[in-house]
Coordinates of C-alpha atoms and ligand atoms in Angstrom, one line a residue:
M1 CA 119.4 100.4 94.1
K2 CA 117.2 97.8 92.2
T3 CA 113.9 98.7 90.7
S4 CA 110.6 97.1 91.7
L5 CA 107.5 97.5 89.6
T6 CA 103.9 96.8 90.8
G7 CA 101.0 96.6 88.4
I8 CA 97.5 97.3 89.8
K9 CA 94.4 96.3 87.8
P10 CA 91.5 98.7 88.5
T11 CA 88.7 96.1 88.5
N12 CA 87.1 96.8 91.8
N13 CA 86.9 99.1 94.8
P14 CA 89.7 97.6 97.0
H15 CA 88.7 95.4 100.0
L16 CA 90.7 94.2 103.0
G17 CA 92.1 91.2 101.1
N18 CA 93.6 93.6 98.5
Y19 CA 95.0 95.8 101.3
L20 CA 96.6 93.0 103.4
G21 CA 97.6 90.8 100.4
A22 CA 98.8 93.4 97.9
I23 CA 98.8 97.1 99.0
R24 CA 100.6 96.8 102.3
P25 CA 103.3 94.4 101.2
A26 CA 103.9 96.3 97.9
L27 CA 104.3 99.6 99.8
A28 CA 106.8 98.1 102.2
L29 CA 109.1 97.5 99.2
A30 CA 109.7 101.2 99.0
R31 CA 112.2 100.8 101.9
S32 CA 114.5 98.6 99.9
Y33 CA 113.8 99.3 96.2
R34 CA 113.3 102.2 93.8
T35 CA 109.6 101.6 93.4
L36 CA 107.3 102.1 90.5
Y37 CA 103.5 101.6 90.8
F38 CA 101.1 101.8 87.9
I39 CA 97.4 101.5 87.3
A40 CA 96.9 98.9 84.6
D41 CA 93.8 100.3 83.0
Y42 CA 94.3 98.8 79.6
H43 CA 94.5 95.4 81.2
A44 CA 91.2 96.0 83.0
L45 CA 89.6 96.4 79.6
T46 CA 89.6 92.7 79.2
T47 CA 86.9 92.5 81.8
V48 CA 85.4 96.0 82.6
R49 CA 83.2 97.0 79.7
D50 CA 81.5 100.0 81.3
P51 CA 83.5 103.3 80.7
A52 CA 82.1 105.1 83.7
L53 CA 82.9 102.1 85.9
L54 CA 86.5 101.9 84.6
R55 CA 87.0 105.6 85.3
Q56 CA 85.6 105.1 88.8
Y57 CA 87.8 102.1 89.6
T58 CA 90.8 103.9 88.3
R59 CA 90.2 106.7 90.7
D60 CA 89.2 104.4 93.6
V61 CA 92.3 102.4 93.3
T62 CA 94.6 105.3 92.9
A63 CA 93.2 107.0 95.9
A64 CA 93.3 103.8 98.0
W65 CA 97.0 103.3 97.3
I66 CA 97.8 106.9 98.1
A67 CA 95.7 106.9 101.3
S68 CA 97.4 103.6 102.3
G69 CA 100.8 105.4 102.2
L70 CA 102.0 105.5 98.6
D71 CA 103.9 108.8 98.3
P72 CA 103.9 109.9 94.7
A73 CA 106.8 112.2 95.4
Q74 CA 109.1 109.4 96.7
T75 CA 108.0 106.7 94.3
L76 CA 106.7 106.8 90.8
L77 CA 102.9 106.4 90.3
Y78 CA 101.4 106.5 86.8
R79 CA 98.6 105.2 84.7
Q80 CA 99.5 102.6 82.1
S81 CA 97.4 104.2 79.4
D82 CA 99.3 107.5 79.7
V83 CA 102.4 106.0 78.2
R84 CA 101.7 104.8 74.7
E85 CA 105.2 103.3 74.2
V86 CA 103.9 100.2 75.9
F87 CA 102.0 99.2 72.8
E88 CA 105.1 99.8 70.6
L89 CA 107.1 97.4 72.8
A90 CA 104.2 94.9 73.0
W91 CA 104.3 94.6 69.2
V92 CA 108.0 94.0 69.1
L93 CA 107.7 91.4 71.9
S94 CA 104.8 89.7 70.1
C95 CA 107.0 89.2 67.1
L96 CA 109.4 87.2 69.3
L97 CA 106.8 85.0 71.0
A98 CA 105.4 81.7 69.6
T99 CA 101.6 81.6 69.7
G100 CA 102.0 78.2 71.4
Q101 CA 103.4 80.0 74.4
L102 CA 100.4 82.2 74.7
E103 CA 98.1 79.2 74.1
R104 CA 99.6 77.7 77.2
G105 CA 98.6 80.8 79.3
H106 CA 96.7 79.8 82.5
A107 CA 94.1 82.5 82.2
Y108 CA 93.5 81.9 78.5
K109 CA 93.2 78.1 79.0
A110 CA 90.9 78.6 82.0
A111 CA 88.6 80.7 79.9
L112 CA 88.5 78.0 77.2
D113 CA 87.8 75.4 79.9
R114 CA 84.9 77.4 81.2
G115 CA 83.4 77.2 77.7
E116 CA 84.0 80.9 77.0
A117 CA 85.2 82.5 73.8
P118 CA 88.1 84.5 75.1
S119 CA 89.0 87.7 73.3
A120 CA 92.3 88.3 71.6
G121 CA 92.9 90.7 74.5
V122 CA 92.8 87.8 77.0
F123 CA 95.1 85.9 74.7
N124 CA 97.6 88.8 74.3
Y125 CA 97.3 89.9 78.0
P126 CA 100.7 88.4 78.9
V127 CA 102.4 90.3 76.0
L128 CA 101.1 93.6 77.3
M129 CA 102.2 92.7 80.8
A130 CA 105.7 91.8 79.6
A131 CA 105.9 95.2 77.9
D132 CA 104.7 96.9 81.1
I133 CA 107.6 95.3 82.9
L134 CA 110.4 95.5 80.3
L135 CA 109.6 99.2 79.4
Y136 CA 110.7 100.3 82.8
D137 CA 113.8 98.2 83.3
A138 CA 112.3 96.5 86.4
H139 CA 114.5 94.1 88.3
V140 CA 111.8 92.6 90.5
V141 CA 108.0 92.3 90.1
P142 CA 106.1 91.5 93.3
V143 CA 103.2 89.2 92.3
G144 CA 100.9 86.5 93.7
E145 CA 101.4 82.9 92.7
D146 CA 98.8 83.2 89.9
Q147 CA 101.0 85.7 88.1
R148 CA 104.2 83.7 88.1
Q149 CA 103.7 82.3 84.6
H150 CA 103.4 85.8 83.3
I151 CA 106.8 86.7 84.7
E152 CA 108.4 83.6 83.3
L153 CA 107.1 84.6 79.8
T154 CA 108.5 88.1 80.4
R155 CA 111.9 86.6 81.2
D156 CA 111.8 84.3 78.2
V157 CA 111.0 87.1 75.7
A158 CA 113.5 89.5 77.2
K159 CA 116.2 86.9 77.0
R160 CA 115.2 86.1 73.4
L161 CA 115.4 89.8 72.4
N162 CA 118.7 90.3 74.1
H163 CA 120.1 87.1 72.5
L164 CA 118.9 88.1 69.0
Y165 CA 119.6 91.8 69.1
G166 CA 122.2 92.5 71.8
E167 CA 122.8 91.6 75.4
G168 CA 121.8 94.4 77.7
T169 CA 119.0 95.8 75.5
L170 CA 116.4 94.7 78.1
V171 CA 116.6 94.0 81.8
V172 CA 115.6 90.4 82.6
P173 CA 113.3 90.7 85.7
E174 CA 112.6 88.3 88.5
A175 CA 109.3 87.5 90.2
L176 CA 109.1 88.3 93.9
V177 CA 106.4 85.8 94.9
D178 CA 104.8 86.4 98.2
D179 CA 103.8 83.4 100.3
A180 CA 101.7 85.3 102.8
P181 CA 98.5 83.4 103.7
L182 CA 95.4 84.4 101.8
V183 CA 93.0 86.7 103.6
P184 CA 89.8 84.9 104.4
G185 CA 86.4 86.5 103.8
T186 CA 83.4 86.5 106.2
D187 CA 82.5 83.0 105.0
G188 CA 86.0 81.6 105.5
E189 CA 86.8 81.3 101.8
K190 CA 89.3 83.5 100.1
M191 CA 88.1 87.1 100.4
S192 CA 87.1 88.2 97.0
K193 CA 84.8 90.8 95.5
S194 CA 83.0 88.3 93.4
R195 CA 82.1 86.0 96.4
G196 CA 80.4 88.8 98.3
N197 CA 82.4 87.9 101.4
A198 CA 84.7 91.0 101.5
L199 CA 85.3 93.4 104.3
P200 CA 85.2 96.9 102.9
L201 CA 88.4 98.9 103.1
F202 CA 87.3 102.5 103.4
A203 CA 83.5 102.2 104.0
P204 CA 82.1 104.1 107.1
A205 CA 83.0 102.5 110.5
S206 CA 79.4 101.4 111.0
E207 CA 79.4 99.4 107.8
L208 CA 82.8 97.9 108.6
R209 CA 81.5 96.9 112.0
K210 CA 78.4 95.3 110.5
A211 CA 80.5 93.3 108.1
V212 CA 82.8 92.1 110.9
M213 CA 79.8 91.0 113.0
R214 CA 78.6 88.9 110.0
I215 CA 81.8 86.7 110.1
A216 CA 80.9 83.1 110.5
T217 CA 81.8 81.5 113.9
S218 CA 81.0 78.3 115.7
S219 CA 78.3 78.5 118.4
E220 CA 79.9 77.5 121.7
P221 CA 78.5 79.2 124.8
L222 CA 80.4 82.2 126.2
E223 CA 82.0 80.3 129.0
A224 CA 83.4 77.5 126.8
P225 CA 87.1 77.4 125.9
K226 CA 87.5 78.0 122.2
E227 CA 90.1 76.9 119.6
P228 CA 91.5 80.0 117.8
E229 CA 93.3 78.1 115.0
G230 CA 91.2 77.9 111.9
S231 CA 88.6 80.4 113.0
V232 CA 88.1 83.3 110.6
V233 CA 88.0 86.0 113.3
Y234 CA 91.4 84.8 114.7
R235 CA 93.0 84.4 111.2
L236 CA 92.0 87.9 110.3
Y237 CA 93.1 89.3 113.7
R238 CA 96.5 87.7 113.3
Q239 CA 97.0 89.5 109.9
V240 CA 95.7 92.8 111.1
A241 CA 97.3 92.9 114.6
P242 CA 100.1 90.3 114.7
A243 CA 101.6 91.7 117.9
R244 CA 98.4 91.1 119.9
A245 CA 97.4 87.8 118.3
D246 CA 98.8 85.6 121.1
E247 CA 96.8 87.6 123.6
M248 CA 93.5 86.9 121.7
A249 CA 94.4 83.2 121.4
T250 CA 95.0 82.9 125.2
K251 CA 91.7 84.6 125.9
L252 CA 89.8 82.3 123.6
R253 CA 91.3 79.2 125.0
A254 CA 90.6 80.3 128.6
G255 CA 86.8 80.5 128.1
G256 CA 84.6 83.4 129.3
Y257 CA 85.5 85.3 126.1
G258 CA 83.0 84.9 123.3
W259 CA 83.2 85.2 119.6
G260 CA 81.3 88.5 119.9
H261 CA 84.1 89.9 122.1
A262 CA 86.7 88.6 119.6
K263 CA 84.8 90.3 116.7
Q264 CA 84.7 93.6 118.7
D265 CA 88.5 93.3 119.2
L266 CA 89.0 92.6 115.5
F267 CA 86.8 95.6 114.6
E268 CA 88.9 97.9 116.9
A269 CA 92.1 96.6 115.5
L270 CA 90.8 97.3 112.0
E271 CA 89.6 100.8 113.0
A272 CA 93.1 101.6 114.4
E273 CA 94.8 100.5 111.2
L274 CA 92.2 101.8 108.7
G275 CA 90.4 104.7 110.4
P276 CA 93.0 107.4 109.7
K277 CA 93.5 106.1 106.2
R278 CA 89.7 106.2 105.5
E279 CA 89.7 109.9 106.2
R280 CA 92.7 110.5 103.9
Y281 CA 91.0 108.3 101.3
Q282 CA 87.8 110.3 101.3
A283 CA 89.7 113.6 100.9
I284 CA 91.9 112.3 98.1
R285 CA 89.0 110.5 96.3
A286 CA 86.9 113.7 96.4
D287 CA 89.6 115.8 94.7
E288 CA 89.4 114.3 91.2
A289 CA 91.4 117.2 89.7
G290 CA 94.1 116.6 92.3
L291 CA 94.2 112.9 91.4
E292 CA 94.5 113.6 87.7
A293 CA 97.3 116.1 88.4
T294 CA 99.2 113.4 90.4
L295 CA 98.8 110.9 87.6
A296 CA 99.8 113.4 85.0
A297 CA 103.0 114.3 86.9
G298 CA 103.8 110.6 87.2
A299 CA 103.1 110.0 83.5
E300 CA 105.6 112.6 82.5
R301 CA 108.4 110.9 84.6
A302 CA 107.3 107.5 83.3
R303 CA 107.4 108.6 79.7
A304 CA 111.0 109.7 80.0
I305 CA 112.0 106.1 81.1
A306 CA 109.8 104.5 78.5
A307 CA 111.2 106.7 75.7
A308 CA 114.8 105.8 76.6
T309 CA 114.0 102.0 76.5
M310 CA 112.2 102.4 73.2
R311 CA 115.2 104.2 71.7
R312 CA 117.3 101.2 72.7
V313 CA 114.8 98.7 71.4
R314 CA 114.1 100.4 68.1
H315 CA 117.8 100.8 67.4
A316 CA 118.4 97.2 68.3
V317 CA 115.8 95.9 65.9
G318 CA 116.6 98.2 63.1
I319 CA 113.8 100.7 63.3
D320 CA 115.2 104.2 63.9
Ligands
ADP405 P1 89.5 89.9 93.8 O1 89.9 88.5 94.1 O2 88.7 90.5 94.9 O3 88.9 90.1 92.4 P2 91.9 90.8 92.6 O4 92.0 89.5 91.9 O5 91.6 92.0 91.9 O6 90.9 90.7 93.8 O7 93.3 91.0 93.4 C1 94.1 92.2 93.4 C2 95.3 91.9 94.3 O8 94.9 91.7 95.6 C3 96.2 90.7 93.9 O9 97.5 91.0 94.1 C4 95.7 89.6 94.8 O10 96.7 88.7 95.1 C5 95.4 90.4 96.1 N1 94.3 89.7 96.8 C6 93.0 89.6 96.4 N2 92.2 89.0 97.3 C7 93.1 88.5 98.3 C8 93.0 87.7 99.5 N3 91.8 87.3 99.9 N4 94.1 87.5 100.2 C9 95.3 88.0 99.8 N5 95.5 88.8 98.7 C10 94.4 89.0 98.0
LIG406 N1 98.2 91.0 85.7 C1 98.2 91.7 86.9 C2 97.0 91.2 87.8 O1 96.1 90.6 87.3 C3 98.2 93.2 86.8 C4 99.4 93.6 85.9 C5 99.4 94.1 84.7 C6 100.8 93.6 86.3 N2 100.6 94.5 84.2 C7 101.5 94.2 85.2 C8 101.4 93.2 87.5 C9 102.9 94.3 85.3 C10 102.8 93.4 87.5 C11 103.5 93.9 86.5 O2 97.0 91.5 89.0

């Protein structure tokens, strides 16, 4: 069975876009791959500068994934920072990468274009990410389109190391790029924490309902037939309850069914999907000692894989 590795950056409390666009599809992979999931807390350090916040996000995100169905006994869940070998491998890889390749990095270039003075952490981000992947012999890495370049760089450096030091030293991974439609936020733009248009994932039902009622709609009268395509309510409903989406489209087109009704149906579909998970989330999140124990157990298993890879790499390069 091939190995799939998912990296999760703890930079916010997950929203519905993260759930539909990242969490749910990544968890579905456990049916066809040996799956590894890790919390990329050292990557978050390029943007999160508040230690209490980083601790909080790390726990929020870990609890959100477990509540959403990640079973730490069936898959491997660990925290990046618990496995120090990743920095050892990152150094070896950086010695094989031209600075020019990092200078062409999309995220680094975008920061320069915005007139920022990016840190060396932003510059080296792709090297640490390549180490994350290569340390665990991952065959596939599920990512969004924005991460494709990072996987290309990972492949390049793995091939270079194998070519120089011995074929088979590292597994050359492949990107598994999902082409699912972006989840729209309440304003119709991409749902994103920074835009303030997100539907909360595990907030109380009353708060979720309020957020759903805030979704922008057109203002036809109740009786008027309505076009579902393109409306935010319908786009969201189709992703949350695909089996019943046609039914909602028919009702909208027939007239006599208002946007308020559609929002109520969307809210109920969200509640059906998220309600039970919210309860699990609250229990898991409240038990911080339990979360730490889960991560510690994962770290131990992850370290065994990392140590084996580093033995191979160190021997290959002549440091042993
Ligand atoms: P945000 O845009 O809120 O800062 P992140 O960039 O941290 O979210 O995204 C984390 C993961 O969630 C990524 O895999 C990303 O592709 C996915 N994701 C975020 N927002 C959406 C969205 N609106 N639709 C689909 N997937 C999303
Ligand atoms: N860069 C990824 C993101 O921004 C997070 C990440 C870090 C990652 N290391 C990884 C993803 C390794 C996949 C594999 O979402």
